[in-house]
């Protein structure tokens, strides 16, 4: 009997120890956060800016003890090469192999649009820190897992019209758009914004992402009497528009979405890059809030190439990704777990957060999955390869 008792005691003790080890292992198990973005090619600089914004936020959260009882956050990245099919493959890998809690994704509206049905089906929270296509968050899903801390095309388009009217006192607008879902989203938004003001574009032209000459399309807009161009395209295609304008000798104001900010625009576009005015959500130039000062200090400490605000580029990527990561951490905390549906509900429970871009007050509701509005945008241009708010050129 005593042998049985002793054996029972040893077994029970081992079970308790194993249980303790298991719970300790669970507490130590990292919470993986996925990022799918362009990490190579013409937009690699933008992908790196998203990485840095997220990583600085993750370091800050981990230094405070992590989430859910001490679990540290871990960033897992995948390069989509600006290719929707590769983005979908990366999303599947992050969901089913890496078992991330949330996916951040990335630069290109076509890539995000391809991933959206997959994440909604998998009940995987998806946070957009860059791509601005309106249908990314307004995707028609009954239960929508897609959130965003970034610009939204339909709001940017209204801002582009207002900015052009105020800054250039012009009224004959020509549209020059990349021929993909992002271009379509903005064409629709710009036409709606002009219609609301009793106007319509004098012409609307498309170009392919691989085009090296856009003179025929621009010539048609010039012949139609355009006195301002609204441009939507990422780094390479936007640079070709600028170079084509130079070849034509046509000096016309260009008001752009933020595509040119994503990489080597000044190198590819040449001197004409300076004449493009584009939207941003944040600038590290000028006096910073306490949060801004903290983020700049963290970036300088972590990345040797960052000496000042001119090196934090594109600023929009860093700022959007930082705030989006902090809000996502709050949602996970509110959820009390890494369950996808609980995190989705957690986003709705965020009351306020003093962020980098602004102080967020109930940033997400079941009806609104976009945390930024038109009042959160600033306008910028390239000055000596630096993205500087318009009017701050030295």
GROMACS .gro file of C-alpha atoms in nm:
model
  394
    1UNK     CA    1   0.000   0.000   0.000
    2UNK     CA    2   0.280   0.233   0.095
    3UNK     CA    3   0.448   0.164  -0.243
    4UNK     CA    4   0.124   0.252  -0.423
    5UNK     CA    5   0.089   0.568  -0.216
    6UNK     CA    6   0.446   0.669  -0.286
    7UNK     CA    7   0.402   0.600  -0.657
    8UNK     CA    8   0.080   0.800  -0.661
    9UNK     CA    9   0.250   1.090  -0.485
   10UNK     CA   10   0.541   1.093  -0.732
   11UNK     CA   11   0.302   1.080  -1.028
   12UNK     CA   12   0.097   1.364  -0.886
   13UNK     CA   13   0.408   1.572  -0.822
   14UNK     CA   14   0.532   1.515  -1.175
   15UNK     CA   15   0.190   1.611  -1.312
   16UNK     CA   16   0.193   1.935  -1.115
   17UNK     CA   17   0.547   2.015  -1.234
   18UNK     CA   18   0.453   1.937  -1.595
   19UNK     CA   19   0.149   2.158  -1.561
   20UNK     CA   20   0.365   2.439  -1.426
   21UNK     CA   21   0.612   2.396  -1.710
   22UNK     CA   22   0.327   2.400  -1.962
   23UNK     CA   23   0.174   2.717  -1.825
   24UNK     CA   24   0.519   2.878  -1.806
   25UNK     CA   25   0.588   2.780  -2.165
   26UNK     CA   26   0.253   2.924  -2.271
   27UNK     CA   27   0.327   3.249  -2.090
   28UNK     CA   28   0.665   3.268  -2.261
   29UNK     CA   29   0.533   3.176  -2.605
   30UNK     CA   30   0.563   3.483  -2.828
   31UNK     CA   31   0.265   3.644  -2.999
   32UNK     CA   32   0.354   3.651  -3.366
   33UNK     CA   33   0.257   3.955  -3.575
   34UNK     CA   34   0.280   3.908  -3.952
   35UNK     CA   35   0.378   4.170  -4.209
   36UNK     CA   36   0.324   4.120  -4.582
   37UNK     CA   37   0.472   4.401  -4.791
   38UNK     CA   38   0.714   4.487  -5.069
   39UNK     CA   39   1.061   4.432  -4.925
   40UNK     CA   40   1.234   4.435  -5.263
   41UNK     CA   41   1.201   4.637  -5.583
   42UNK     CA   42   1.115   5.005  -5.631
   43UNK     CA   43   0.896   5.022  -5.318
   44UNK     CA   44   1.136   4.844  -5.080
   45UNK     CA   45   1.201   5.170  -4.893
   46UNK     CA   46   0.833   5.190  -4.802
   47UNK     CA   47   0.831   4.828  -4.689
   48UNK     CA   48   1.129   4.901  -4.467
   49UNK     CA   49   0.951   5.206  -4.320
   50UNK     CA   50   0.655   4.986  -4.220
   51UNK     CA   51   0.897   4.739  -4.063
   52UNK     CA   52   1.068   5.012  -3.862
   53UNK     CA   53   0.744   5.168  -3.739
   54UNK     CA   54   0.613   4.830  -3.625
   55UNK     CA   55   0.944   4.721  -3.470
   56UNK     CA   56   0.986   5.038  -3.263
   57UNK     CA   57   0.631   4.990  -3.129
   58UNK     CA   58   0.697   4.618  -3.062
   59UNK     CA   59   1.021   4.699  -2.877
   60UNK     CA   60   0.833   4.952  -2.663
   61UNK     CA   61   0.554   4.704  -2.583
   62UNK     CA   62   0.801   4.424  -2.504
   63UNK     CA   63   1.008   4.653  -2.278
   64UNK     CA   64   0.692   4.709  -2.072
   65UNK     CA   65   0.649   4.334  -2.024
   66UNK     CA   66   0.469   4.228  -2.340
   67UNK     CA   67   0.101   4.132  -2.355
   68UNK     CA   68  -0.133   3.876  -2.197
   69UNK     CA   69   0.076   3.807  -1.888
   70UNK     CA   70   0.425   3.850  -2.023
   71UNK     CA   71   0.411   3.718  -2.380
   72UNK     CA   72   0.649   3.912  -2.605
   73UNK     CA   73   0.555   4.025  -2.955
   74UNK     CA   74   0.755   3.889  -3.250
   75UNK     CA   75   0.748   4.033  -3.604
   76UNK     CA   76   0.738   3.781  -3.892
   77UNK     CA   77   0.785   3.937  -4.238
   78UNK     CA   78   0.715   3.817  -4.591
   79UNK     CA   79   0.801   3.989  -4.920
   80UNK     CA   80   0.504   4.010  -5.159
   81UNK     CA   81   0.715   4.176  -5.434
   82UNK     CA   82   0.406   4.392  -5.507
   83UNK     CA   83   0.245   4.077  -5.655
   84UNK     CA   84  -0.113   3.983  -5.546
   85UNK     CA   85  -0.057   3.609  -5.599
   86UNK     CA   86   0.259   3.615  -5.385
   87UNK     CA   87   0.072   3.815  -5.122
   88UNK     CA   88  -0.194   3.544  -5.097
   89UNK     CA   89   0.069   3.269  -5.066
   90UNK     CA   90   0.241   3.469  -4.791
   91UNK     CA   91  -0.091   3.522  -4.608
   92UNK     CA   92  -0.165   3.148  -4.611
   93UNK     CA   93   0.181   3.072  -4.475
   94UNK     CA   94   0.147   3.328  -4.195
   95UNK     CA   95  -0.202   3.206  -4.099
   96UNK     CA   96  -0.158   2.830  -4.115
   97UNK     CA   97   0.217   2.770  -4.062
   98UNK     CA   98   0.340   3.064  -3.853
   99UNK     CA   99   0.004   3.094  -3.671
  100UNK     CA  100   0.028   3.471  -3.636
  101UNK     CA  101  -0.231   3.658  -3.427
  102UNK     CA  102  -0.268   3.950  -3.670
  103UNK     CA  103  -0.147   4.023  -4.023
  104UNK     CA  104  -0.029   4.368  -4.131
  105UNK     CA  105  -0.037   4.419  -4.507
  106UNK     CA  106   0.128   4.620  -4.697
  107UNK     CA  107   0.173   4.873  -4.971
  108UNK     CA  108  -0.029   4.786  -5.276
  109UNK     CA  109  -0.407   4.797  -5.299
  110UNK     CA  110  -0.422   4.505  -5.550
  111UNK     CA  111  -0.223   4.287  -5.307
  112UNK     CA  112  -0.440   4.382  -5.009
  113UNK     CA  113  -0.759   4.328  -5.211
  114UNK     CA  114  -0.640   3.976  -5.297
  115UNK     CA  115  -0.571   3.896  -4.930
  116UNK     CA  116  -0.897   4.040  -4.787
  117UNK     CA  117  -1.128   3.745  -4.874
  118UNK     CA  118  -0.874   3.501  -4.731
  119UNK     CA  119  -0.839   3.678  -4.394
  120UNK     CA  120  -1.214   3.725  -4.357
  121UNK     CA  121  -1.270   3.355  -4.424
  122UNK     CA  122  -0.994   3.254  -4.180
  123UNK     CA  123  -1.118   3.500  -3.912
  124UNK     CA  124  -0.771   3.655  -3.910
  125UNK     CA  125  -0.749   4.024  -3.807
  126UNK     CA  126  -0.582   4.224  -4.085
  127UNK     CA  127  -0.438   4.571  -4.025
  128UNK     CA  128  -0.360   4.803  -4.318
  129UNK     CA  129  -0.086   5.059  -4.250
  130UNK     CA  130  -0.047   5.182  -4.611
  131UNK     CA  131  -0.268   5.065  -4.902
  132UNK     CA  132  -0.548   5.320  -4.941
  133UNK     CA  133  -0.802   5.152  -5.171
  134UNK     CA  134  -1.150   5.226  -5.037
  135UNK     CA  135  -1.280   4.866  -5.082
  136UNK     CA  136  -1.006   4.718  -4.860
  137UNK     CA  137  -1.201   4.803  -4.545
  138UNK     CA  138  -1.538   4.853  -4.717
  139UNK     CA  139  -1.525   4.500  -4.856
  140UNK     CA  140  -1.887   4.391  -4.807
  141UNK     CA  141  -1.807   4.110  -4.563
  142UNK     CA  142  -2.082   4.048  -4.308
  143UNK     CA  143  -1.815   3.992  -4.042
  144UNK     CA  144  -1.524   4.215  -4.136
  145UNK     CA  145  -1.177   4.146  -3.993
  146UNK     CA  146  -1.001   4.423  -4.190
  147UNK     CA  147  -0.894   4.745  -4.015
  148UNK     CA  148  -0.676   5.035  -4.127
  149UNK     CA  149  -0.459   5.318  -3.995
  150UNK     CA  150  -0.386   5.491  -4.323
  151UNK     CA  151  -0.531   5.714  -4.588
  152UNK     CA  152  -0.856   5.615  -4.759
  153UNK     CA  153  -0.891   5.687  -5.131
  154UNK     CA  154  -1.237   5.842  -5.126
  155UNK     CA  155  -1.129   6.085  -4.850
  156UNK     CA  156  -0.789   6.157  -5.009
  157UNK     CA  157  -0.966   6.229  -5.339
  158UNK     CA  158  -1.182   6.495  -5.175
  159UNK     CA  159  -0.867   6.642  -5.022
  160UNK     CA  160  -0.686   6.642  -5.358
  161UNK     CA  161  -0.964   6.846  -5.519
  162UNK     CA  162  -0.979   7.094  -5.232
  163UNK     CA  163  -0.601   7.128  -5.218
  164UNK     CA  164  -0.570   7.190  -5.592
  165UNK     CA  165  -0.842   7.455  -5.590
  166UNK     CA  166  -0.694   7.633  -5.290
  167UNK     CA  167  -0.327   7.608  -5.387
  168UNK     CA  168  -0.331   7.648  -5.764
  169UNK     CA  169  -0.668   7.823  -5.816
  170UNK     CA  170  -0.741   7.580  -6.101
  171UNK     CA  171  -1.061   7.418  -6.221
  172UNK     CA  172  -0.988   7.203  -6.531
  173UNK     CA  173  -0.865   6.880  -6.389
  174UNK     CA  174  -0.714   6.589  -6.582
  175UNK     CA  175  -0.688   6.241  -6.428
  176UNK     CA  176  -0.381   6.025  -6.492
  177UNK     CA  177  -0.422   5.690  -6.310
  178UNK     CA  178  -0.242   5.358  -6.295
  179UNK     CA  179  -0.452   5.088  -6.462
  180UNK     CA  180  -0.525   4.865  -6.160
  181UNK     CA  181  -0.778   4.846  -5.873
  182UNK     CA  182  -0.604   5.132  -5.691
  183UNK     CA  183  -0.637   5.355  -5.997
  184UNK     CA  184  -1.001   5.253  -6.038
  185UNK     CA  185  -1.074   5.329  -5.672
  186UNK     CA  186  -0.931   5.680  -5.711
  187UNK     CA  187  -1.090   5.751  -6.047
  188UNK     CA  188  -1.428   5.676  -5.890
  189UNK     CA  189  -1.344   5.887  -5.583
  190UNK     CA  190  -1.214   6.186  -5.782
  191UNK     CA  191  -1.514   6.189  -6.015
  192UNK     CA  192  -1.743   6.180  -5.709
  193UNK     CA  193  -1.546   6.460  -5.538
  194UNK     CA  194  -1.564   6.677  -5.852
  195UNK     CA  195  -1.933   6.599  -5.906
  196UNK     CA  196  -2.005   6.715  -5.550
  197UNK     CA  197  -1.861   7.053  -5.652
  198UNK     CA  198  -2.055   7.068  -5.978
  199UNK     CA  199  -1.751   6.980  -6.191
  200UNK     CA  200  -1.619   6.689  -6.393
  201UNK     CA  201  -1.271   6.602  -6.522
  202UNK     CA  202  -1.174   6.731  -6.867
  203UNK     CA  203  -1.026   6.388  -6.932
  204UNK     CA  204  -0.924   6.063  -6.764
  205UNK     CA  205  -0.627   5.857  -6.880
  206UNK     CA  206  -0.476   5.526  -6.767
  207UNK     CA  207  -0.120   5.397  -6.780
  208UNK     CA  208   0.034   5.058  -6.707
  209UNK     CA  209   0.278   5.005  -6.423
  210UNK     CA  210   0.540   4.898  -6.677
  211UNK     CA  211   0.499   5.198  -6.914
  212UNK     CA  212   0.816   5.395  -6.985
  213UNK     CA  213   0.642   5.673  -7.179
  214UNK     CA  214   0.311   5.841  -7.097
  215UNK     CA  215   0.332   6.124  -7.353
  216UNK     CA  216   0.030   6.008  -7.561
  217UNK     CA  217  -0.203   6.007  -7.258
  218UNK     CA  218  -0.068   6.339  -7.129
  219UNK     CA  219  -0.099   6.495  -7.474
  220UNK     CA  220  -0.469   6.413  -7.480
  221UNK     CA  221  -0.517   6.573  -7.137
  222UNK     CA  222  -0.327   6.884  -7.250
  223UNK     CA  223  -0.540   6.909  -7.565
  224UNK     CA  224  -0.853   6.882  -7.348
  225UNK     CA  225  -0.742   7.193  -7.160
  226UNK     CA  226  -0.630   7.043  -6.828
  227UNK     CA  227  -0.472   7.302  -6.598
  228UNK     CA  228  -0.395   7.057  -6.315
  229UNK     CA  229  -0.325   6.685  -6.313
  230UNK     CA  230  -0.446   6.444  -6.046
  231UNK     CA  231  -0.198   6.155  -6.043
  232UNK     CA  232  -0.226   5.809  -5.886
  233UNK     CA  233   0.056   5.560  -5.920
  234UNK     CA  234   0.341   5.410  -5.721
  235UNK     CA  235   0.705   5.517  -5.742
  236UNK     CA  236   0.813   5.392  -6.085
  237UNK     CA  237   0.499   5.475  -6.286
  238UNK     CA  238   0.466   5.818  -6.123
  239UNK     CA  239   0.827   5.892  -6.214
  240UNK     CA  240   0.749   5.807  -6.577
  241UNK     CA  241   0.461   6.057  -6.575
  242UNK     CA  242   0.697   6.330  -6.450
  243UNK     CA  243   0.964   6.244  -6.708
  244UNK     CA  244   0.702   6.240  -6.985
  245UNK     CA  245   0.583   6.588  -6.880
  246UNK     CA  246   0.944   6.705  -6.901
  247UNK     CA  247   0.984   6.560  -7.250
  248UNK     CA  248   0.669   6.746  -7.355
  249UNK     CA  249   0.787   7.070  -7.197
  250UNK     CA  250   0.448   7.093  -7.023
  251UNK     CA  251   0.464   7.278  -6.692
  252UNK     CA  252   0.143   7.185  -6.512
  253UNK     CA  253   0.069   7.143  -6.140
  254UNK     CA  254   0.060   6.778  -6.033
  255UNK     CA  255  -0.142   6.687  -5.724
  256UNK     CA  256  -0.076   6.325  -5.632
  257UNK     CA  257  -0.181   6.049  -5.400
  258UNK     CA  258   0.112   5.933  -5.186
  259UNK     CA  259   0.255   5.677  -5.427
  260UNK     CA  260   0.571   5.882  -5.500
  261UNK     CA  261   0.666   5.873  -5.131
  262UNK     CA  262   0.724   5.498  -5.135
  263UNK     CA  263   1.079   5.474  -5.271
  264UNK     CA  264   1.337   5.614  -5.511
  265UNK     CA  265   1.109   5.874  -5.670
  266UNK     CA  266   1.357   6.163  -5.694
  267UNK     CA  267   1.622   5.935  -5.842
  268UNK     CA  268   1.380   5.796  -6.102
  269UNK     CA  269   1.186   6.117  -6.180
  270UNK     CA  270   1.471   6.367  -6.190
  271UNK     CA  271   1.435   6.742  -6.118
  272UNK     CA  272   1.061   6.740  -6.195
  273UNK     CA  273   0.999   6.537  -5.876
  274UNK     CA  274   0.999   6.864  -5.683
  275UNK     CA  275   0.687   6.987  -5.866
  276UNK     CA  276   0.468   6.701  -5.743
  277UNK     CA  277   0.258   6.777  -5.433
  278UNK     CA  278   0.138   6.464  -5.254
  279UNK     CA  279  -0.058   6.364  -4.946
  280UNK     CA  280   0.091   6.230  -4.622
  281UNK     CA  281  -0.049   6.140  -4.283
  282UNK     CA  282   0.248   6.260  -4.081
  283UNK     CA  283   0.574   6.455  -4.090
  284UNK     CA  284   0.869   6.429  -3.854
  285UNK     CA  285   0.974   6.783  -3.949
  286UNK     CA  286   0.880   7.067  -3.714
  287UNK     CA  287   0.798   7.052  -3.344
  288UNK     CA  288   0.700   6.704  -3.233
  289UNK     CA  289   0.459   6.588  -2.965
  290UNK     CA  290   0.604   6.392  -2.670
  291UNK     CA  291   0.510   6.072  -2.856
  292UNK     CA  292   0.689   6.203  -3.167
  293UNK     CA  293   1.002   6.286  -2.968
  294UNK     CA  294   0.997   5.937  -2.813
  295UNK     CA  295   0.962   5.765  -3.152
  296UNK     CA  296   1.239   5.974  -3.314
  297UNK     CA  297   1.473   5.893  -3.023
  298UNK     CA  298   1.393   5.521  -3.051
  299UNK     CA  299   1.452   5.523  -3.428
  300UNK     CA  300   1.788   5.700  -3.389
  301UNK     CA  301   1.895   5.451  -3.121
  302UNK     CA  302   1.795   5.144  -3.324
  303UNK     CA  303   1.889   5.241  -3.681
  304UNK     CA  304   2.235   5.387  -3.749
  305UNK     CA  305   2.127   5.555  -4.074
  306UNK     CA  306   1.870   5.775  -3.896
  307UNK     CA  307   2.030   6.103  -3.790
  308UNK     CA  308   1.725   6.327  -3.816
  309UNK     CA  309   1.375   6.367  -3.965
  310UNK     CA  310   1.510   6.370  -4.321
  311UNK     CA  311   1.620   6.006  -4.274
  312UNK     CA  312   1.280   5.885  -4.149
  313UNK     CA  313   1.140   5.821  -4.490
  314UNK     CA  314   0.875   5.769  -4.600
  315UNK     CA  315   0.743   5.912  -4.274
  316UNK     CA  316   0.391   5.794  -4.351
  317UNK     CA  317   0.499   5.430  -4.334
  318UNK     CA  318   0.675   5.466  -4.001
  319UNK     CA  319   0.394   5.671  -3.842
  320UNK     CA  320   0.102   5.462  -3.969
  321UNK     CA  321   0.272   5.136  -3.874
  322UNK     CA  322   0.369   5.261  -3.526
  323UNK     CA  323   0.017   5.374  -3.438
  324UNK     CA  324  -0.140   5.067  -3.601
  325UNK     CA  325   0.083   4.834  -3.395
  326UNK     CA  326   0.002   5.016  -3.071
  327UNK     CA  327  -0.372   5.004  -3.145
  328UNK     CA  328  -0.345   4.634  -3.233
  329UNK     CA  329  -0.171   4.567  -2.900
  330UNK     CA  330  -0.457   4.742  -2.723
  331UNK     CA  331  -0.708   4.527  -2.914
  332UNK     CA  332  -0.522   4.209  -2.810
  333UNK     CA  333  -0.522   4.329  -2.448
  334UNK     CA  334  -0.895   4.403  -2.465
  335UNK     CA  335  -0.949   4.058  -2.620
  336UNK     CA  336  -0.760   3.885  -2.342
  337UNK     CA  337  -0.644   3.626  -2.594
  338UNK     CA  338  -0.507   3.580  -2.947
  339UNK     CA  339  -0.839   3.445  -3.079
  340UNK     CA  340  -0.917   3.625  -3.406
  341UNK     CA  341  -1.279   3.703  -3.331
  342UNK     CA  342  -1.192   3.828  -2.982
  343UNK     CA  343  -0.926   4.062  -3.127
  344UNK     CA  344  -1.176   4.191  -3.384
  345UNK     CA  345  -1.412   4.276  -3.097
  346UNK     CA  346  -1.114   4.417  -2.906
  347UNK     CA  347  -1.063   4.686  -3.171
  348UNK     CA  348  -1.416   4.813  -3.103
  349UNK     CA  349  -1.344   4.833  -2.728
  350UNK     CA  350  -1.053   5.079  -2.759
  351UNK     CA  351  -1.167   5.401  -2.592
  352UNK     CA  352  -0.873   5.631  -2.660
  353UNK     CA  353  -0.503   5.618  -2.739
  354UNK     CA  354  -0.255   5.905  -2.749
  355UNK     CA  355  -0.075   5.817  -3.067
  356UNK     CA  356   0.186   5.961  -3.298
  357UNK     CA  357  -0.049   6.091  -3.568
  358UNK     CA  358  -0.320   6.201  -3.326
  359UNK     CA  359  -0.508   6.111  -3.010
  360UNK     CA  360  -0.753   5.842  -3.119
  361UNK     CA  361  -1.103   5.848  -2.967
  362UNK     CA  362  -1.288   5.520  -3.027
  363UNK     CA  363  -1.097   5.475  -3.354
  364UNK     CA  364  -1.298   5.171  -3.468
  365UNK     CA  365  -1.665   5.079  -3.463
  366UNK     CA  366  -1.851   4.794  -3.635
  367UNK     CA  367  -1.947   5.048  -3.905
  368UNK     CA  368  -1.611   5.231  -3.938
  369UNK     CA  369  -1.286   5.035  -3.974
  370UNK     CA  370  -1.069   5.334  -4.074
  371UNK     CA  371  -0.902   5.523  -3.790
  372UNK     CA  372  -0.790   5.831  -3.988
  373UNK     CA  373  -0.999   6.106  -4.148
  374UNK     CA  374  -0.934   6.394  -4.388
  375UNK     CA  375  -0.831   6.622  -4.100
  376UNK     CA  376  -0.532   6.392  -4.040
  377UNK     CA  377  -0.363   6.458  -4.376
  378UNK     CA  378  -0.072   6.691  -4.457
  379UNK     CA  379   0.064   6.788  -4.800
  380UNK     CA  380   0.428   6.740  -4.890
  381UNK     CA  381   0.683   6.764  -5.171
  382UNK     CA  382   1.036   6.644  -5.234
  383UNK     CA  383   1.306   6.900  -5.156
  384UNK     CA  384   1.663   6.773  -5.211
  385UNK     CA  385   1.548   6.412  -5.177
  386UNK     CA  386   1.366   6.490  -4.849
  387UNK     CA  387   0.990   6.468  -4.801
  388UNK     CA  388   0.903   6.807  -4.655
  389UNK     CA  389   0.561   6.960  -4.577
  390UNK     CA  390   0.463   7.214  -4.843
  391UNK     CA  391   0.570   7.559  -4.731
  392UNK     CA  392   0.854   7.430  -4.512
  393UNK     CA  393   1.114   7.420  -4.791
  394UNK     CA  394   1.443   7.577  -4.684
   0.00000   0.00000   0.00000
